[in-house]
Amino acid sequence: MRLRLPEERPTEPPTGYKIAHPVLSQDGTRAGFTGVSLGGALPYGVLADASCVYGLRHRAPHRRCDCGFHCVHDRAAAEALLCTAEHRAALLLEVSVLGAYIRFERGFRYARQRVRTATVGSCACGTVAAALADAGWGRPGWRALAPSCAGCVRGRTSVSLAAFARLGGEGLRVVAGSGDALASADLGTAEGFGVPELVAEAALLQARLDWFQTQLGRLGERGE
């Protein structure tokens, strides 16, 4: 006899929470995420289907495998994972659980997901993040990013929170740790920016100009 699990047919997709690192494609045209555990080697987009990380041909989530996307029911449980040293630069994601899923006591393992909201933590210096900047590591074809304030961006590759949301697409919202929305999917042009987005963009631009001015000053001193 084969054990049949009880089936659920919710009227709306369940909501779950997880943490992940933001990533930017090598050419800077796409934004996504990479997991912090088993599936960390496979970056995924805002709307994505799961596949078996072991290369097996069965559909995820398979009952006799641990493949598939993972999330927890409770937001506080996901936030607690951000306390560990290796996860301090990760983002908190609110996701819609789509397709087939297996329910566990603390969360879901499932086939398809849509990232609805990504909450960005503070910069390493403790200031509210205005951008996501090169974290110094990545995956083939993808550059990992970390929260950064305007003053700490300097010359690193970076994107503002609004730009990351636009590159991610699919209705993604990116919010700062304070909870103020800094990006939404309809920010397609400069005309769509609100005051918070323009302030963040201006601060990021000013930080870059300050850095270049410092470098030019140093070159001038060497020339003399």
mmCIF file with all atom_site columns, C-alpha atoms in Angstrom:
data_model
loop_
_atom_site.group_PDB
_atom_site.id
_atom_site.type_symbol
_atom_site.label_atom_id
_atom_site.label_alt_id
_atom_site.label_comp_id
_atom_site.label_asym_id
_atom_site.label_entity_id
_atom_site.label_seq_id
_atom_site.pdbx_PDB_ins_code
_atom_site.Cartn_x
_atom_site.Cartn_y
_atom_site.Cartn_z
_atom_site.occupancy
_atom_site.B_iso_or_equiv
_atom_site.pdbx_formal_charge
_atom_site.auth_seq_id
_atom_site.auth_comp_id
_atom_site.auth_asym_id
_atom_site.auth_atom_id
_atom_site.pdbx_PDB_model_num
ATOM 1   C CA . MET A 1 1   ? 0.000  0.000  0.000   1.00 0.00 ? 1   MET A CA 1
ATOM 2   C CA . ARG A 1 2   ? 1.204  3.525  -0.781  1.00 0.00 ? 2   ARG A CA 1
ATOM 3   C CA . LEU A 1 3   ? 0.753  6.164  1.849   1.00 0.00 ? 3   LEU A CA 1
ATOM 4   C CA . ARG A 1 4   ? -1.393 9.006  0.529   1.00 0.00 ? 4   ARG A CA 1
ATOM 5   C CA . LEU A 1 5   ? -0.894 12.386 2.137   1.00 0.00 ? 5   LEU A CA 1
ATOM 6   C CA . PRO A 1 6   ? -3.957 14.550 2.814   1.00 0.00 ? 6   PRO A CA 1
ATOM 7   C CA . GLU A 1 7   ? -4.607 17.086 0.060   1.00 0.00 ? 7   GLU A CA 1
ATOM 8   C CA . GLU A 1 8   ? -5.346 20.766 0.579   1.00 0.00 ? 8   GLU A CA 1
ATOM 9   C CA . ARG A 1 9   ? -7.078 23.033 -1.911  1.00 0.00 ? 9   ARG A CA 1
ATOM 10  C CA . PRO A 1 10  ? -6.736 26.584 -0.538  1.00 0.00 ? 10  PRO A CA 1
ATOM 11  C CA . THR A 1 11  ? -8.687 29.411 -2.160  1.00 0.00 ? 11  THR A CA 1
ATOM 12  C CA . GLU A 1 12  ? -5.555 31.599 -2.049  1.00 0.00 ? 12  GLU A CA 1
ATOM 13  C CA . PRO A 1 13  ? -1.865 30.665 -2.175  1.00 0.00 ? 13  PRO A CA 1
ATOM 14  C CA . PRO A 1 14  ? -0.401 30.222 1.320   1.00 0.00 ? 14  PRO A CA 1
ATOM 15  C CA . THR A 1 15  ? 2.125  32.812 2.512   1.00 0.00 ? 15  THR A CA 1
ATOM 16  C CA . GLY A 1 16  ? 5.540  31.855 3.817   1.00 0.00 ? 16  GLY A CA 1
ATOM 17  C CA . TYR A 1 17  ? 8.775  33.502 4.942   1.00 0.00 ? 17  TYR A CA 1
ATOM 18  C CA . LYS A 1 18  ? 12.417 32.704 4.230   1.00 0.00 ? 18  LYS A CA 1
ATOM 19  C CA . ILE A 1 19  ? 15.815 34.359 3.936   1.00 0.00 ? 19  ILE A CA 1
ATOM 20  C CA . ALA A 1 20  ? 18.041 34.596 0.869   1.00 0.00 ? 20  ALA A CA 1
ATOM 21  C CA . HIS A 1 21  ? 20.933 36.596 -0.539  1.00 0.00 ? 21  HIS A CA 1
ATOM 22  C CA . PRO A 1 22  ? 20.179 39.057 -3.362  1.00 0.00 ? 22  PRO A CA 1
ATOM 23  C CA . VAL A 1 23  ? 22.126 38.495 -6.578  1.00 0.00 ? 23  VAL A CA 1
ATOM 24  C CA . LEU A 1 24  ? 22.691 40.496 -9.769  1.00 0.00 ? 24  LEU A CA 1
ATOM 25  C CA . SER A 1 25  ? 23.473 38.915 -13.133 1.00 0.00 ? 25  SER A CA 1
ATOM 26  C CA . GLN A 1 26  ? 26.935 39.462 -14.577 1.00 0.00 ? 26  GLN A CA 1
ATOM 27  C CA . ASP A 1 27  ? 25.589 41.815 -17.250 1.00 0.00 ? 27  ASP A CA 1
ATOM 28  C CA . GLY A 1 28  ? 23.506 43.732 -14.710 1.00 0.00 ? 28  GLY A CA 1
ATOM 29  C CA . THR A 1 29  ? 20.176 43.099 -16.440 1.00 0.00 ? 29  THR A CA 1
ATOM 30  C CA . ARG A 1 30  ? 18.554 40.598 -14.054 1.00 0.00 ? 30  ARG A CA 1
ATOM 31  C CA . ALA A 1 31  ? 18.047 40.384 -10.301 1.00 0.00 ? 31  ALA A CA 1
ATOM 32  C CA . GLY A 1 32  ? 17.285 37.330 -8.224  1.00 0.00 ? 32  GLY A CA 1
ATOM 33  C CA . PHE A 1 33  ? 18.085 35.460 -5.054  1.00 0.00 ? 33  PHE A CA 1
ATOM 34  C CA . THR A 1 34  ? 20.154 32.531 -3.869  1.00 0.00 ? 34  THR A CA 1
ATOM 35  C CA . GLY A 1 35  ? 19.355 30.379 -0.864  1.00 0.00 ? 35  GLY A CA 1
ATOM 36  C CA . VAL A 1 36  ? 21.344 30.050 2.331   1.00 0.00 ? 36  VAL A CA 1
ATOM 37  C CA . SER A 1 37  ? 21.367 26.251 2.614   1.00 0.00 ? 37  SER A CA 1
ATOM 38  C CA . LEU A 1 38  ? 20.714 23.291 0.315   1.00 0.00 ? 38  LEU A CA 1
ATOM 39  C CA . GLY A 1 39  ? 19.724 25.229 -2.813  1.00 0.00 ? 39  GLY A CA 1
ATOM 40  C CA . GLY A 1 40  ? 22.299 27.991 -2.463  1.00 0.00 ? 40  GLY A CA 1
ATOM 41  C CA . ALA A 1 41  ? 24.099 26.949 -5.646  1.00 0.00 ? 41  ALA A CA 1
ATOM 42  C CA . LEU A 1 42  ? 21.040 27.604 -7.824  1.00 0.00 ? 42  LEU A CA 1
ATOM 43  C CA . PRO A 1 43  ? 20.005 31.294 -8.020  1.00 0.00 ? 43  PRO A CA 1
ATOM 44  C CA . TYR A 1 44  ? 16.316 31.836 -8.766  1.00 0.00 ? 44  TYR A CA 1
ATOM 45  C CA . GLY A 1 45  ? 14.112 34.649 -9.988  1.00 0.00 ? 45  GLY A CA 1
ATOM 46  C CA . VAL A 1 46  ? 11.180 36.386 -8.368  1.00 0.00 ? 46  VAL A CA 1
ATOM 47  C CA . LEU A 1 47  ? 8.829  33.852 -9.977  1.00 0.00 ? 47  LEU A CA 1
ATOM 48  C CA . ALA A 1 48  ? 10.477 30.454 -10.239 1.00 0.00 ? 48  ALA A CA 1
ATOM 49  C CA . ASP A 1 49  ? 9.972  26.694 -10.318 1.00 0.00 ? 49  ASP A CA 1
ATOM 50  C CA . ALA A 1 50  ? 11.932 24.384 -8.053  1.00 0.00 ? 50  ALA A CA 1
ATOM 51  C CA . SER A 1 51  ? 14.063 21.539 -9.351  1.00 0.00 ? 51  SER A CA 1
ATOM 52  C CA . CYS A 1 52  ? 15.857 18.708 -7.605  1.00 0.00 ? 52  CYS A CA 1
ATOM 53  C CA . VAL A 1 53  ? 19.257 19.943 -6.416  1.00 0.00 ? 53  VAL A CA 1
ATOM 54  C CA . TYR A 1 54  ? 20.596 16.389 -6.741  1.00 0.00 ? 54  TYR A CA 1
ATOM 55  C CA . GLY A 1 55  ? 19.885 16.314 -10.471 1.00 0.00 ? 55  GLY A CA 1
ATOM 56  C CA . LEU A 1 56  ? 17.185 13.644 -10.226 1.00 0.00 ? 56  LEU A CA 1
ATOM 57  C CA . ARG A 1 57  ? 14.368 13.783 -12.747 1.00 0.00 ? 57  ARG A CA 1
ATOM 58  C CA . HIS A 1 58  ? 11.425 13.662 -10.380 1.00 0.00 ? 58  HIS A CA 1
ATOM 59  C CA . ARG A 1 59  ? 9.215  16.662 -9.802  1.00 0.00 ? 59  ARG A CA 1
ATOM 60  C CA . ALA A 1 60  ? 9.851  18.783 -6.749  1.00 0.00 ? 60  ALA A CA 1
ATOM 61  C CA . PRO A 1 61  ? 8.827  18.454 -4.020  1.00 0.00 ? 61  PRO A CA 1
ATOM 62  C CA . HIS A 1 62  ? 9.253  14.674 -4.001  1.00 0.00 ? 62  HIS A CA 1
ATOM 63  C CA . ARG A 1 63  ? 8.033  12.839 -0.924  1.00 0.00 ? 63  ARG A CA 1
ATOM 64  C CA . ARG A 1 64  ? 11.227 10.761 -0.672  1.00 0.00 ? 64  ARG A CA 1
ATOM 65  C CA . CYS A 1 65  ? 13.632 13.654 -1.322  1.00 0.00 ? 65  CYS A CA 1
ATOM 66  C CA . ASP A 1 66  ? 14.292 17.004 0.336   1.00 0.00 ? 66  ASP A CA 1
ATOM 67  C CA . CYS A 1 67  ? 14.181 18.997 -2.911  1.00 0.00 ? 67  CYS A CA 1
ATOM 68  C CA . GLY A 1 68  ? 11.940 21.986 -3.547  1.00 0.00 ? 68  GLY A CA 1
ATOM 69  C CA . PHE A 1 69  ? 11.689 25.492 -2.156  1.00 0.00 ? 69  PHE A CA 1
ATOM 70  C CA . HIS A 1 70  ? 11.506 25.801 1.624   1.00 0.00 ? 70  HIS A CA 1
ATOM 71  C CA . CYS A 1 71  ? 9.880  28.418 3.838   1.00 0.00 ? 71  CYS A CA 1
ATOM 72  C CA . VAL A 1 72  ? 8.473  28.764 7.351   1.00 0.00 ? 72  VAL A CA 1
ATOM 73  C CA . HIS A 1 73  ? 4.991  29.810 8.461   1.00 0.00 ? 73  HIS A CA 1
ATOM 74  C CA . ASP A 1 74  ? 6.106  32.393 11.011  1.00 0.00 ? 74  ASP A CA 1
ATOM 75  C CA . ARG A 1 75  ? 7.837  35.641 10.051  1.00 0.00 ? 75  ARG A CA 1
ATOM 76  C CA . ALA A 1 76  ? 9.612  35.796 13.427  1.00 0.00 ? 76  ALA A CA 1
ATOM 77  C CA . ALA A 1 77  ? 11.141 32.354 12.826  1.00 0.00 ? 77  ALA A CA 1
ATOM 78  C CA . ALA A 1 78  ? 12.645 33.558 9.540   1.00 0.00 ? 78  ALA A CA 1
ATOM 79  C CA . GLU A 1 79  ? 13.893 36.787 11.130  1.00 0.00 ? 79  GLU A CA 1
ATOM 80  C CA . ALA A 1 80  ? 15.653 34.727 13.809  1.00 0.00 ? 80  ALA A CA 1
ATOM 81  C CA . LEU A 1 81  ? 17.842 33.157 11.103  1.00 0.00 ? 81  LEU A CA 1
ATOM 82  C CA . LEU A 1 82  ? 19.243 36.612 10.306  1.00 0.00 ? 82  LEU A CA 1
ATOM 83  C CA . CYS A 1 83  ? 20.965 36.706 13.698  1.00 0.00 ? 83  CYS A CA 1
ATOM 84  C CA . THR A 1 84  ? 23.670 34.228 12.673  1.00 0.00 ? 84  THR A CA 1
ATOM 85  C CA . ALA A 1 85  ? 26.950 35.666 11.395  1.00 0.00 ? 85  ALA A CA 1
ATOM 86  C CA . GLU A 1 86  ? 26.788 34.029 7.958   1.00 0.00 ? 86  GLU A CA 1
ATOM 87  C CA . HIS A 1 87  ? 23.244 35.291 7.336   1.00 0.00 ? 87  HIS A CA 1
ATOM 88  C CA . ARG A 1 88  ? 23.537 38.911 8.515   1.00 0.00 ? 88  ARG A CA 1
ATOM 89  C CA . ALA A 1 89  ? 23.577 40.250 4.937   1.00 0.00 ? 89  ALA A CA 1
ATOM 90  C CA . ALA A 1 90  ? 20.628 38.136 3.748   1.00 0.00 ? 90  ALA A CA 1
ATOM 91  C CA . LEU A 1 91  ? 17.181 39.560 3.004   1.00 0.00 ? 91  LEU A CA 1
ATOM 92  C CA . LEU A 1 92  ? 13.881 38.539 4.555   1.00 0.00 ? 92  LEU A CA 1
ATOM 93  C CA . LEU A 1 93  ? 11.483 37.328 1.849   1.00 0.00 ? 93  LEU A CA 1
ATOM 94  C CA . GLU A 1 94  ? 7.723  37.078 1.955   1.00 0.00 ? 94  GLU A CA 1
ATOM 95  C CA . VAL A 1 95  ? 6.624  34.527 -0.631  1.00 0.00 ? 95  VAL A CA 1
ATOM 96  C CA . SER A 1 96  ? 3.484  33.045 -2.139  1.00 0.00 ? 96  SER A CA 1
ATOM 97  C CA . VAL A 1 97  ? 3.563  29.234 -2.061  1.00 0.00 ? 97  VAL A CA 1
ATOM 98  C CA . LEU A 1 98  ? 2.413  28.057 -5.511  1.00 0.00 ? 98  LEU A CA 1
ATOM 99  C CA . GLY A 1 99  ? 1.882  24.643 -7.049  1.00 0.00 ? 99  GLY A CA 1
ATOM 100 C CA . ALA A 1 100 ? 2.148  21.402 -5.120  1.00 0.00 ? 100 ALA A CA 1
ATOM 101 C CA . TYR A 1 101 ? 3.428  21.640 -1.563  1.00 0.00 ? 101 TYR A CA 1
ATOM 102 C CA . ILE A 1 102 ? 4.054  19.498 1.486   1.00 0.00 ? 102 ILE A CA 1
ATOM 103 C CA . ARG A 1 103 ? 3.091  21.056 4.801   1.00 0.00 ? 103 ARG A CA 1
ATOM 104 C CA . PHE A 1 104 ? 5.274  20.552 7.844   1.00 0.00 ? 104 PHE A CA 1
ATOM 105 C CA . GLU A 1 105 ? 4.919  21.701 11.425  1.00 0.00 ? 105 GLU A CA 1
ATOM 106 C CA . ARG A 1 106 ? 7.066  24.798 10.852  1.00 0.00 ? 106 ARG A CA 1
ATOM 107 C CA . GLY A 1 107 ? 6.662  25.466 7.150   1.00 0.00 ? 107 GLY A CA 1
ATOM 108 C CA . PHE A 1 108 ? 6.294  24.257 3.570   1.00 0.00 ? 108 PHE A CA 1
ATOM 109 C CA . ARG A 1 109 ? 8.342  22.429 0.971   1.00 0.00 ? 109 ARG A CA 1
ATOM 110 C CA . TYR A 1 110 ? 6.924  23.318 -2.412  1.00 0.00 ? 110 TYR A CA 1
ATOM 111 C CA . ALA A 1 111 ? 7.201  23.396 -6.201  1.00 0.00 ? 111 ALA A CA 1
ATOM 112 C CA . ARG A 1 112 ? 6.805  27.029 -7.240  1.00 0.00 ? 112 ARG A CA 1
ATOM 113 C CA . GLN A 1 113 ? 6.995  30.427 -5.601  1.00 0.00 ? 113 GLN A CA 1
ATOM 114 C CA . ARG A 1 114 ? 6.601  34.136 -6.132  1.00 0.00 ? 114 ARG A CA 1
ATOM 115 C CA . VAL A 1 115 ? 8.661  36.522 -4.012  1.00 0.00 ? 115 VAL A CA 1
ATOM 116 C CA . ARG A 1 116 ? 6.270  39.330 -3.097  1.00 0.00 ? 116 ARG A CA 1
ATOM 117 C CA . THR A 1 117 ? 8.360  41.423 -0.716  1.00 0.00 ? 117 THR A CA 1
ATOM 118 C CA . ALA A 1 118 ? 12.075 41.540 0.117   1.00 0.00 ? 118 ALA A CA 1
ATOM 119 C CA . THR A 1 119 ? 13.032 43.357 3.311   1.00 0.00 ? 119 THR A CA 1
ATOM 120 C CA . VAL A 1 120 ? 16.575 44.753 3.332   1.00 0.00 ? 120 VAL A CA 1
ATOM 121 C CA . GLY A 1 121 ? 18.479 44.945 6.600   1.00 0.00 ? 121 GLY A CA 1
ATOM 122 C CA . SER A 1 122 ? 20.834 47.704 7.643   1.00 0.00 ? 122 SER A CA 1
ATOM 123 C CA . CYS A 1 123 ? 24.310 48.340 6.256   1.00 0.00 ? 123 CYS A CA 1
ATOM 124 C CA . ALA A 1 124 ? 27.244 46.716 8.063   1.00 0.00 ? 124 ALA A CA 1
ATOM 125 C CA . CYS A 1 125 ? 27.957 50.123 9.625   1.00 0.00 ? 125 CYS A CA 1
ATOM 126 C CA . GLY A 1 126 ? 24.463 50.186 11.135  1.00 0.00 ? 126 GLY A CA 1
ATOM 127 C CA . THR A 1 127 ? 22.971 52.829 8.826   1.00 0.00 ? 127 THR A CA 1
ATOM 128 C CA . VAL A 1 128 ? 19.737 52.234 6.922   1.00 0.00 ? 128 VAL A CA 1
ATOM 129 C CA . ALA A 1 129 ? 20.572 50.696 3.541   1.00 0.00 ? 129 ALA A CA 1
ATOM 130 C CA . ALA A 1 130 ? 20.096 52.803 0.411   1.00 0.00 ? 130 ALA A CA 1
ATOM 131 C CA . ALA A 1 131 ? 21.483 50.238 -2.045  1.00 0.00 ? 131 ALA A CA 1
ATOM 132 C CA . LEU A 1 132 ? 22.579 46.653 -2.582  1.00 0.00 ? 132 LEU A CA 1
ATOM 133 C CA . ALA A 1 133 ? 26.320 46.501 -3.290  1.00 0.00 ? 133 ALA A CA 1
ATOM 134 C CA . ASP A 1 134 ? 28.817 43.837 -4.341  1.00 0.00 ? 134 ASP A CA 1
ATOM 135 C CA . ALA A 1 135 ? 29.300 41.497 -1.368  1.00 0.00 ? 135 ALA A CA 1
ATOM 136 C CA . GLY A 1 136 ? 32.616 40.102 -2.620  1.00 0.00 ? 136 GLY A CA 1
ATOM 137 C CA . TRP A 1 137 ? 31.366 36.642 -3.574  1.00 0.00 ? 137 TRP A CA 1
ATOM 138 C CA . GLY A 1 138 ? 28.883 35.064 -5.948  1.00 0.00 ? 138 GLY A CA 1
ATOM 139 C CA . ARG A 1 139 ? 27.855 32.178 -8.179  1.00 0.00 ? 139 ARG A CA 1
ATOM 140 C CA . PRO A 1 140 ? 28.812 31.540 -11.821 1.00 0.00 ? 140 PRO A CA 1
ATOM 141 C CA . GLY A 1 141 ? 27.204 34.365 -13.785 1.00 0.00 ? 141 GLY A CA 1
ATOM 142 C CA . TRP A 1 142 ? 25.782 36.008 -10.661 1.00 0.00 ? 142 TRP A CA 1
ATOM 143 C CA . ARG A 1 143 ? 27.227 38.607 -8.293  1.00 0.00 ? 143 ARG A CA 1
ATOM 144 C CA . ALA A 1 144 ? 26.036 38.432 -4.671  1.00 0.00 ? 144 ALA A CA 1
ATOM 145 C CA . LEU A 1 145 ? 24.909 41.722 -3.122  1.00 0.00 ? 145 LEU A CA 1
ATOM 146 C CA . ALA A 1 146 ? 24.652 43.022 0.434   1.00 0.00 ? 146 ALA A CA 1
ATOM 147 C CA . PRO A 1 147 ? 22.807 45.966 2.036   1.00 0.00 ? 147 PRO A CA 1
ATOM 148 C CA . SER A 1 148 ? 24.863 49.159 1.949   1.00 0.00 ? 148 SER A CA 1
ATOM 149 C CA . CYS A 1 149 ? 24.340 52.771 2.905   1.00 0.00 ? 149 CYS A CA 1
ATOM 150 C CA . ALA A 1 150 ? 25.287 55.576 0.500   1.00 0.00 ? 150 ALA A CA 1
ATOM 151 C CA . GLY A 1 151 ? 28.533 56.254 2.350   1.00 0.00 ? 151 GLY A CA 1
ATOM 152 C CA . CYS A 1 152 ? 29.774 52.650 2.213   1.00 0.00 ? 152 CYS A CA 1
ATOM 153 C CA . VAL A 1 153 ? 29.028 51.949 -1.454  1.00 0.00 ? 153 VAL A CA 1
ATOM 154 C CA . ARG A 1 154 ? 32.161 53.748 -2.711  1.00 0.00 ? 154 ARG A CA 1
ATOM 155 C CA . GLY A 1 155 ? 33.302 52.271 -6.039  1.00 0.00 ? 155 GLY A CA 1
ATOM 156 C CA . ARG A 1 156 ? 31.625 48.887 -5.713  1.00 0.00 ? 156 ARG A CA 1
ATOM 157 C CA . THR A 1 157 ? 29.095 47.605 -8.218  1.00 0.00 ? 157 THR A CA 1
ATOM 158 C CA . SER A 1 158 ? 25.699 48.453 -6.746  1.00 0.00 ? 158 SER A CA 1
ATOM 159 C CA . VAL A 1 159 ? 22.024 49.016 -7.497  1.00 0.00 ? 159 VAL A CA 1
ATOM 160 C CA . SER A 1 160 ? 19.487 51.042 -5.578  1.00 0.00 ? 160 SER A CA 1
ATOM 161 C CA . LEU A 1 161 ? 16.598 49.227 -3.926  1.00 0.00 ? 161 LEU A CA 1
ATOM 162 C CA . ALA A 1 162 ? 14.222 50.630 -6.543  1.00 0.00 ? 162 ALA A CA 1
ATOM 163 C CA . ALA A 1 163 ? 16.459 49.421 -9.381  1.00 0.00 ? 163 ALA A CA 1
ATOM 164 C CA . PHE A 1 164 ? 16.707 45.938 -7.890  1.00 0.00 ? 164 PHE A CA 1
ATOM 165 C CA . ALA A 1 165 ? 12.899 45.752 -7.728  1.00 0.00 ? 165 ALA A CA 1
ATOM 166 C CA . ARG A 1 166 ? 12.623 46.808 -11.383 1.00 0.00 ? 166 ARG A CA 1
ATOM 167 C CA . LEU A 1 167 ? 15.195 44.249 -12.505 1.00 0.00 ? 167 LEU A CA 1
ATOM 168 C CA . GLY A 1 168 ? 13.458 41.522 -10.522 1.00 0.00 ? 168 GLY A CA 1
ATOM 169 C CA . GLY A 1 169 ? 10.057 42.334 -12.001 1.00 0.00 ? 169 GLY A CA 1
ATOM 170 C CA . GLU A 1 170 ? 6.940  40.218 -11.379 1.00 0.00 ? 170 GLU A CA 1
ATOM 171 C CA . GLY A 1 171 ? 5.503  42.691 -8.872  1.00 0.00 ? 171 GLY A CA 1
ATOM 172 C CA . LEU A 1 172 ? 8.478  42.532 -6.499  1.00 0.00 ? 172 LEU A CA 1
ATOM 173 C CA . ARG A 1 173 ? 8.563  45.108 -3.708  1.00 0.00 ? 173 ARG A CA 1
ATOM 174 C CA . VAL A 1 174 ? 11.775 45.955 -1.884  1.00 0.00 ? 174 VAL A CA 1
ATOM 175 C CA . VAL A 1 175 ? 11.529 47.687 1.482   1.00 0.00 ? 175 VAL A CA 1
ATOM 176 C CA . ALA A 1 176 ? 14.151 49.037 3.857   1.00 0.00 ? 176 ALA A CA 1
ATOM 177 C CA . GLY A 1 177 ? 14.512 47.555 7.312   1.00 0.00 ? 177 GLY A CA 1
ATOM 178 C CA . SER A 1 178 ? 12.525 50.444 8.759   1.00 0.00 ? 178 SER A CA 1
ATOM 179 C CA . GLY A 1 179 ? 9.534  49.218 6.755   1.00 0.00 ? 179 GLY A CA 1
ATOM 180 C CA . ASP A 1 180 ? 9.299  52.202 4.378   1.00 0.00 ? 180 ASP A CA 1
ATOM 181 C CA . ALA A 1 181 ? 8.637  50.996 0.858   1.00 0.00 ? 181 ALA A CA 1
ATOM 182 C CA . LEU A 1 182 ? 11.456 52.106 -1.399  1.00 0.00 ? 182 LEU A CA 1
ATOM 183 C CA . ALA A 1 183 ? 10.471 50.239 -4.527  1.00 0.00 ? 183 ALA A CA 1
ATOM 184 C CA . SER A 1 184 ? 7.568  48.648 -6.326  1.00 0.00 ? 184 SER A CA 1
ATOM 185 C CA . ALA A 1 185 ? 7.039  46.970 -9.652  1.00 0.00 ? 185 ALA A CA 1
ATOM 186 C CA . ASP A 1 186 ? 5.421  49.980 -11.312 1.00 0.00 ? 186 ASP A CA 1
ATOM 187 C CA . LEU A 1 187 ? 8.553  52.150 -10.971 1.00 0.00 ? 187 LEU A CA 1
ATOM 188 C CA . GLY A 1 188 ? 9.445  51.722 -14.620 1.00 0.00 ? 188 GLY A CA 1
ATOM 189 C CA . THR A 1 189 ? 10.603 55.294 -15.320 1.00 0.00 ? 189 THR A CA 1
ATOM 190 C CA . ALA A 1 190 ? 11.911 58.258 -13.417 1.00 0.00 ? 190 ALA A CA 1
ATOM 191 C CA . GLU A 1 191 ? 8.399  59.714 -13.550 1.00 0.00 ? 191 GLU A CA 1
ATOM 192 C CA . GLY A 1 192 ? 7.227  56.815 -11.365 1.00 0.00 ? 192 GLY A CA 1
ATOM 193 C CA . PHE A 1 193 ? 9.636  57.610 -8.529  1.00 0.00 ? 193 PHE A CA 1
ATOM 194 C CA . GLY A 1 194 ? 8.312  58.961 -5.274  1.00 0.00 ? 194 GLY A CA 1
ATOM 195 C CA . VAL A 1 195 ? 10.222 61.124 -2.813  1.00 0.00 ? 195 VAL A CA 1
ATOM 196 C CA . PRO A 1 196 ? 11.827 58.180 -0.882  1.00 0.00 ? 196 PRO A CA 1
ATOM 197 C CA . GLU A 1 197 ? 13.156 56.641 -4.112  1.00 0.00 ? 197 GLU A CA 1
ATOM 198 C CA . LEU A 1 198 ? 14.591 59.947 -5.352  1.00 0.00 ? 198 LEU A CA 1
ATOM 199 C CA . VAL A 1 199 ? 16.257 60.607 -1.992  1.00 0.00 ? 199 VAL A CA 1
ATOM 200 C CA . ALA A 1 200 ? 17.885 57.163 -2.038  1.00 0.00 ? 200 ALA A CA 1
ATOM 201 C CA . GLU A 1 201 ? 19.058 57.581 -5.634  1.00 0.00 ? 201 GLU A CA 1
ATOM 202 C CA . ALA A 1 202 ? 20.456 61.057 -4.896  1.00 0.00 ? 202 ALA A CA 1
ATOM 203 C CA . ALA A 1 203 ? 22.314 59.838 -1.805  1.00 0.00 ? 203 ALA A CA 1
ATOM 204 C CA . LEU A 1 204 ? 23.813 56.959 -3.763  1.00 0.00 ? 204 LEU A CA 1
ATOM 205 C CA . LEU A 1 205 ? 24.922 59.261 -6.580  1.00 0.00 ? 205 LEU A CA 1
ATOM 206 C CA . GLN A 1 206 ? 26.434 61.749 -4.138  1.00 0.00 ? 206 GLN A CA 1
ATOM 207 C CA . ALA A 1 207 ? 28.407 58.985 -2.428  1.00 0.00 ? 207 ALA A CA 1
ATOM 208 C CA . ARG A 1 208 ? 29.855 57.905 -5.754  1.00 0.00 ? 208 ARG A CA 1
ATOM 209 C CA . LEU A 1 209 ? 30.770 61.466 -6.684  1.00 0.00 ? 209 LEU A CA 1
ATOM 210 C CA . ASP A 1 210 ? 32.487 61.942 -3.316  1.00 0.00 ? 210 ASP A CA 1
ATOM 211 C CA . TRP A 1 211 ? 34.498 58.773 -3.853  1.00 0.00 ? 211 TRP A CA 1
ATOM 212 C CA . PHE A 1 212 ? 35.599 59.810 -7.349  1.00 0.00 ? 212 PHE A CA 1
ATOM 213 C CA . GLN A 1 213 ? 36.517 63.275 -6.059  1.00 0.00 ? 213 GLN A CA 1
ATOM 214 C CA . THR A 1 214 ? 38.727 61.685 -3.405  1.00 0.00 ? 214 THR A CA 1
ATOM 215 C CA . GLN A 1 215 ? 40.452 59.509 -5.999  1.00 0.00 ? 215 GLN A CA 1
ATOM 216 C CA . LEU A 1 216 ? 41.035 62.503 -8.278  1.00 0.00 ? 216 LEU A CA 1
ATOM 217 C CA . GLY A 1 217 ? 42.518 64.413 -5.350  1.00 0.00 ? 217 GLY A CA 1
ATOM 218 C CA . ARG A 1 218 ? 44.937 61.605 -4.645  1.00 0.00 ? 218 ARG A CA 1
ATOM 219 C CA . LEU A 1 219 ? 46.002 61.440 -8.279  1.00 0.00 ? 219 LEU A CA 1
ATOM 220 C CA . GLY A 1 220 ? 46.612 65.190 -8.239  1.00 0.00 ? 220 GLY A CA 1
ATOM 221 C CA . GLU A 1 221 ? 48.841 64.904 -5.176  1.00 0.00 ? 221 GLU A CA 1
ATOM 222 C CA . ARG A 1 222 ? 50.893 62.165 -6.827  1.00 0.00 ? 222 ARG A CA 1
ATOM 223 C CA . GLY A 1 223 ? 51.285 64.279 -9.963  1.00 0.00 ? 223 GLY A CA 1
ATOM 224 C CA . GLU A 1 224 ? 52.666 67.202 -7.990  1.00 0.00 ? 224 GLU A CA 1
#
